[in-house]
C-alpha positions as YAML, in Angstrom:
chain: A
units: angstrom
residues:
- id: 1
  name: MET
  ca: [-10.52, -10.29, 325.27]
- id: 2
  name: ILE
  ca: [-10.54, -8.03, 322.41]
- id: 3
  name: GLY
  ca: [-10.40, -10.57, 319.62]
- id: 4
  name: ARG
  ca: [-12.93, -12.72, 321.29]
- id: 5
  name: ARG
  ca: [-15.25, -10.00, 321.73]
- id: 6
  name: ASP
  ca: [-14.55, -8.74, 317.78]
- id: 7
  name: ARG
  ca: [-15.07, -12.14, 316.70]
- id: 8
  name: ALA
  ca: [-18.23, -12.64, 318.63]
- id: 9
  name: MET
  ca: [-19.67, -9.24, 317.24]
- id: 10
  name: ILE
  ca: [-18.73, -10.27, 313.42]
- id: 11
  name: ALA
  ca: [-20.66, -13.28, 313.79]
- id: 12
  name: ILE
  ca: [-23.66, -11.94, 315.46]
- id: 13
  name: GLY
  ca: [-23.69, -8.93, 313.24]
- id: 14
  name: TYR
  ca: [-23.66, -11.03, 310.39]
- id: 15
  name: ASP
  ca: [-26.20, -13.73, 311.42]
- id: 16
  name: THR
  ca: [-28.69, -11.42, 312.98]
- id: 17
  name: LEU
  ca: [-28.34, -8.67, 310.11]
- id: 18
  name: CYS
  ca: [-28.19, -5.98, 312.83]
- id: 19
  name: ARG
  ca: [-27.46, -2.33, 312.24]
- id: 20
  name: ARG
  ca: [-24.79, -0.74, 314.61]
- id: 21
  name: SER
  ca: [-27.16, 0.86, 316.79]
- id: 22
  name: GLU
  ca: [-29.33, -2.69, 317.10]
- id: 23
  name: LEU
  ca: [-26.13, -4.54, 317.86]
- id: 24
  name: VAL
  ca: [-24.80, -2.83, 320.82]
- id: 25
  name: CYS
  ca: [-28.32, -2.94, 322.09]
- id: 26
  name: LEU
  ca: [-28.35, -6.59, 322.30]
- id: 27
  name: ARG
  ca: [-28.82, -7.85, 325.78]
- id: 28
  name: LEU
  ca: [-27.59, -11.29, 327.05]
- id: 29
  name: GLU
  ca: [-31.08, -11.89, 328.85]
- id: 30
  name: ASP
  ca: [-32.54, -11.58, 325.66]
- id: 31
  name: LEU
  ca: [-30.82, -14.92, 324.28]
- id: 32
  name: THR
  ca: [-32.63, -17.82, 324.05]
- id: 33
  name: ARG
  ca: [-30.97, -21.16, 323.14]
- id: 34
  name: LEU
  ca: [-32.89, -23.66, 320.42]
- id: 35
  name: SER
  ca: [-32.58, -27.40, 319.95]
- id: 36
  name: ASP
  ca: [-30.65, -27.04, 316.63]
- id: 37
  name: GLY
  ca: [-27.47, -25.86, 318.58]
- id: 38
  name: GLY
  ca: [-28.17, -21.96, 317.62]
- id: 39
  name: ALA
  ca: [-30.29, -19.53, 319.29]
- id: 40
  name: LYS
  ca: [-32.41, -16.71, 318.75]
- id: 41
  name: ILE
  ca: [-32.14, -13.23, 320.32]
- id: 42
  name: LEU
  ca: [-34.61, -10.32, 320.68]
- id: 43
  name: VAL
  ca: [-33.52, -7.09, 318.63]
- id: 44
  name: ARG
  ca: [-35.52, -4.75, 320.83]
- id: 45
  name: ARG
  ca: [-35.89, -1.64, 318.89]
- id: 46
  name: ALA
  ca: [-35.02, -0.78, 314.80]
- id: 47
  name: LYS
  ca: [-34.79, 2.22, 313.16]
- id: 48
  name: ASN
  ca: [-37.63, 0.99, 311.26]
- id: 49
  name: ASP
  ca: [-39.75, -0.14, 314.08]
- id: 50
  name: GLN
  ca: [-41.60, 2.68, 315.44]
- id: 51
  name: PHE
  ca: [-43.78, 1.32, 318.11]
- id: 52
  name: GLY
  ca: [-40.71, -0.98, 319.63]
- id: 53
  name: ASP
  ca: [-42.35, -4.33, 318.99]
- id: 54
  name: GLY
  ca: [-38.95, -6.04, 318.37]
- id: 55
  name: ARG
  ca: [-37.97, -8.57, 316.23]
- id: 56
  name: TRP
  ca: [-36.11, -12.01, 316.54]
- id: 57
  name: GLY
  ca: [-32.48, -12.53, 315.06]
- id: 58
  name: TYR
  ca: [-31.22, -15.99, 314.82]
- id: 59
  name: LEU
  ca: [-27.98, -17.06, 315.67]
- id: 60
  name: SER
  ca: [-25.97, -20.12, 314.04]
- id: 61
  name: ALA
  ca: [-24.37, -22.43, 316.06]
- id: 62
  name: VAL
  ca: [-20.89, -21.01, 314.91]
- id: 63
  name: ALA
  ca: [-21.97, -17.80, 315.99]
- id: 64
  name: LEU
  ca: [-23.38, -18.94, 319.52]
- id: 65
  name: ALA
  ca: [-20.08, -20.59, 319.91]
- id: 66
  name: ARG
  ca: [-18.53, -17.52, 319.85]
- id: 67
  name: LEU
  ca: [-20.72, -15.71, 321.87]
- id: 68
  name: ASP
  ca: [-19.99, -18.02, 324.55]
- id: 69
  name: GLU
  ca: [-16.66, -17.96, 324.25]
- id: 70
  name: TRP
  ca: [-16.49, -14.20, 324.61]
- id: 71
  name: VAL
  ca: [-19.06, -14.30, 327.60]
- id: 72
  name: ALA
  ca: [-17.24, -16.51, 329.27]
- id: 73
  name: ALA
  ca: [-13.86, -14.87, 329.16]
- id: 74
  name: ALA
  ca: [-15.53, -11.77, 330.17]
- id: 75
  name: ALA
  ca: [-17.45, -13.32, 332.81]
- id: 76
  name: ILE
  ca: [-20.97, -11.81, 331.56]
- id: 77
  name: HIS
  ca: [-24.04, -13.05, 333.14]
- id: 78
  name: GLU
  ca: [-26.26, -10.29, 332.09]
- id: 79
  name: GLY
  ca: [-26.64, -6.68, 330.25]
- id: 80
  name: PRO
  ca: [-25.11, -5.65, 327.31]
- id: 81
  name: ILE
  ca: [-23.07, -8.43, 325.18]
- id: 82
  name: LEU
  ca: [-20.93, -6.12, 323.42]
- id: 83
  name: ARG
  ca: [-18.59, -3.97, 325.73]
- id: 84
  name: ALA
  ca: [-15.58, -1.91, 325.53]
- id: 85
  name: VAL
  ca: [-12.30, -3.74, 326.86]
- id: 86
  name: ILE
  ca: [-10.12, -0.66, 327.94]
- id: 87
  name: GLY
  ca: [-6.67, -1.39, 329.33]
- id: 88
  name: GLY
  ca: [-7.69, -4.99, 329.38]
- id: 89
  name: HIS
  ca: [-10.72, -4.28, 331.71]
- id: 90
  name: LEU
  ca: [-14.24, -4.84, 330.60]
- id: 91
  name: GLN
  ca: [-16.46, -2.01, 331.10]
- id: 92
  name: ALA
  ca: [-19.95, -2.26, 332.55]
- id: 93
  name: LYS
  ca: [-21.81, -0.02, 329.61]
- id: 94
  name: GLY
  ca: [-22.33, -1.52, 326.12]
- id: 95
  name: LEU
  ca: [-19.90, -0.75, 323.47]
- id: 96
  name: LEU
  ca: [-20.67, 2.28, 321.76]
- id: 97
  name: SER
  ca: [-22.21, 2.23, 317.88]
- id: 98
  name: VAL
  ca: [-19.59, 4.59, 316.56]
- id: 99
  name: ALA
  ca: [-17.04, 1.78, 317.49]
- id: 100
  name: ILE
  ca: [-18.49, -1.13, 315.30]
- id: 101
  name: SER
  ca: [-16.75, 0.00, 312.02]
- id: 102
  name: ARG
  ca: [-13.33, 0.78, 313.75]
- id: 103
  name: ARG
  ca: [-13.45, -2.81, 315.31]
- id: 104
  name: LEU
  ca: [-14.54, -4.46, 312.19]
- id: 105
  name: LYS
  ca: [-11.74, -2.40, 310.35]
- id: 106
  name: ALA
  ca: [-9.30, -3.57, 313.20]
- id: 107
  name: ALA
  ca: [-10.43, -7.14, 312.98]
- id: 108
  name: ALA
  ca: [-9.96, -7.18, 309.10]
- id: 109
  name: GLN
  ca: [-6.56, -5.72, 309.71]
- id: 110
  name: ARG
  ca: [-5.43, -8.58, 312.23]
- id: 111
  name: ALA
  ca: [-6.83, -11.16, 309.57]
- id: 112
  name: GLY
  ca: [-4.72, -9.78, 306.87]
- id: 113
  name: VAL
  ca: [-7.69, -8.55, 304.54]
- id: 114
  name: PRO
  ca: [-6.02, -6.39, 301.81]
- id: 115
  name: ALA
  ca: [-5.78, -2.75, 302.83]
- id: 116
  name: PRO
  ca: [-8.59, -1.59, 300.28]
- id: 117
  name: THR
  ca: [-11.13, -3.97, 301.20]
- id: 118
  name: THR
  ca: [-10.36, -3.03, 305.14]
- id: 119
  name: ALA
  ca: [-10.88, 0.63, 304.23]
- id: 120
  name: ALA
  ca: [-14.14, 0.07, 302.52]
- id: 121
  name: LEU
  ca: [-15.54, -2.17, 305.62]
- id: 122
  name: SER
  ca: [-18.29, -0.32, 307.54]
- id: 123
  name: SER
  ca: [-20.84, -1.15, 310.28]
- id: 124
  name: HIS
  ca: [-23.22, -2.01, 307.52]
- id: 125
  name: SER
  ca: [-20.63, -4.56, 305.84]
- id: 126
  name: MET
  ca: [-22.10, -7.26, 307.99]
- id: 127
  name: ARG
  ca: [-25.81, -6.33, 307.16]
- id: 128
  name: VAL
  ca: [-25.28, -6.28, 303.37]
- id: 129
  name: GLY
  ca: [-23.17, -9.04, 303.43]
- id: 130
  name: ALA
  ca: [-25.41, -11.18, 304.90]
- id: 131
  name: ALA
  ca: [-28.11, -10.35, 302.53]
- id: 132
  name: GLN
  ca: [-26.27, -10.65, 299.58]
- id: 133
  name: ASP
  ca: [-25.44, -14.21, 300.86]
- id: 134
  name: LEU
  ca: [-29.04, -15.19, 301.66]
- id: 135
  name: MET
  ca: [-30.02, -13.76, 298.66]
- id: 136
  name: THR
  ca: [-27.03, -15.68, 296.55]
- id: 137
  name: ALA
  ca: [-28.08, -18.96, 298.56]
- id: 138
  name: GLY
  ca: [-31.60, -19.12, 297.01]
- id: 139
  name: LYS
  ca: [-33.68, -17.22, 299.88]
- id: 140
  name: SER
  ca: [-36.32, -15.49, 299.00]
- id: 141
  name: LEU
  ca: [-36.80, -11.49, 299.26]
- id: 142
  name: LEU
  ca: [-39.51, -11.97, 301.53]
- id: 143
  name: GLN
  ca: [-37.11, -14.44, 303.60]
- id: 144
  name: ILE
  ca: [-34.06, -11.99, 303.61]
- id: 145
  name: MET
  ca: [-36.46, -9.05, 304.50]
- id: 146
  name: SER
  ca: [-37.79, -10.71, 307.34]
- id: 147
  name: ALA
  ca: [-34.55, -12.02, 308.55]
- id: 148
  name: GLY
  ca: [-33.13, -8.11, 308.54]
- id: 149
  name: GLY
  ca: [-36.23, -6.61, 309.67]
- id: 150
  name: TRP
  ca: [-36.86, -4.48, 306.85]
- id: 151
  name: THR
  ca: [-40.22, -2.73, 305.58]
- id: 152
  name: SER
  ca: [-39.28, -1.80, 302.07]
- id: 153
  name: VAL
  ca: [-38.58, -4.08, 299.42]
- id: 154
  name: ASN
  ca: [-37.08, -1.41, 297.67]
- id: 155
  name: VAL
  ca: [-34.33, -1.04, 300.37]
- id: 156
  name: VAL
  ca: [-33.33, -4.62, 300.61]
- id: 157
  name: GLY
  ca: [-33.54, -4.75, 296.51]
- id: 158
  name: ARG
  ca: [-30.35, -1.72, 296.59]
- id: 159
  name: TYR
  ca: [-28.70, -4.36, 299.22]
- id: 160
  name: VAL
  ca: [-28.82, -7.65, 297.22]
- id: 161
  name: GLY
  ca: [-28.33, -5.84, 293.82]
- id: 162
  name: GLU
  ca: [-24.64, -6.40, 293.86]
- id: 163
  name: ALA
  ca: [-24.79, -9.90, 295.02]
- id: 164
  name: ASP
  ca: [-22.52, -11.90, 293.02]
- id: 165
  name: TRP
  ca: [-24.45, -13.40, 290.71]
- id: 166
  name: ASN
  ca: [-21.73, -15.85, 289.27]
- id: 167
  name: VAL
  ca: [-22.93, -18.58, 291.48]
- id: 168
  name: TRP
  ca: [-26.31, -18.90, 289.35]
- id: 169
  name: VAL
  ca: [-24.58, -19.63, 286.08]
...
């Protein structure tokens, strides 16, 4: 159960570029399946969304498959998508945001990621990595800002500033 949840968490976090506080607030009833095999999900509120307008996060077919696997195994029909599993029992409340980094590091350890890399991971790693990958894939700064819900060019510029530019050469 935990592995399924963590795989879904990582895929959703990466695809939606959600902050940890946004990720743990995602609700199953806010998911809309798309004809391309992916989905969109409403990110109800963000740090820089003073009025609570929300934004749409997009899930690839791969991320949606991982989400579906978790939701089916956990028998979730509504409410928070990411939930704690304690002693093999699914909790009704959503996962706490402080747990995201721990879960990411635990998943990296299980996957055999080297210890120094695992130690450097944080809940923001999915957001930063996805922004950098979008930049190296040729997406514009405005497209990246839209995908991650950024309102400041300076902030997203810092995120993508250390992308692997060797792919351009």
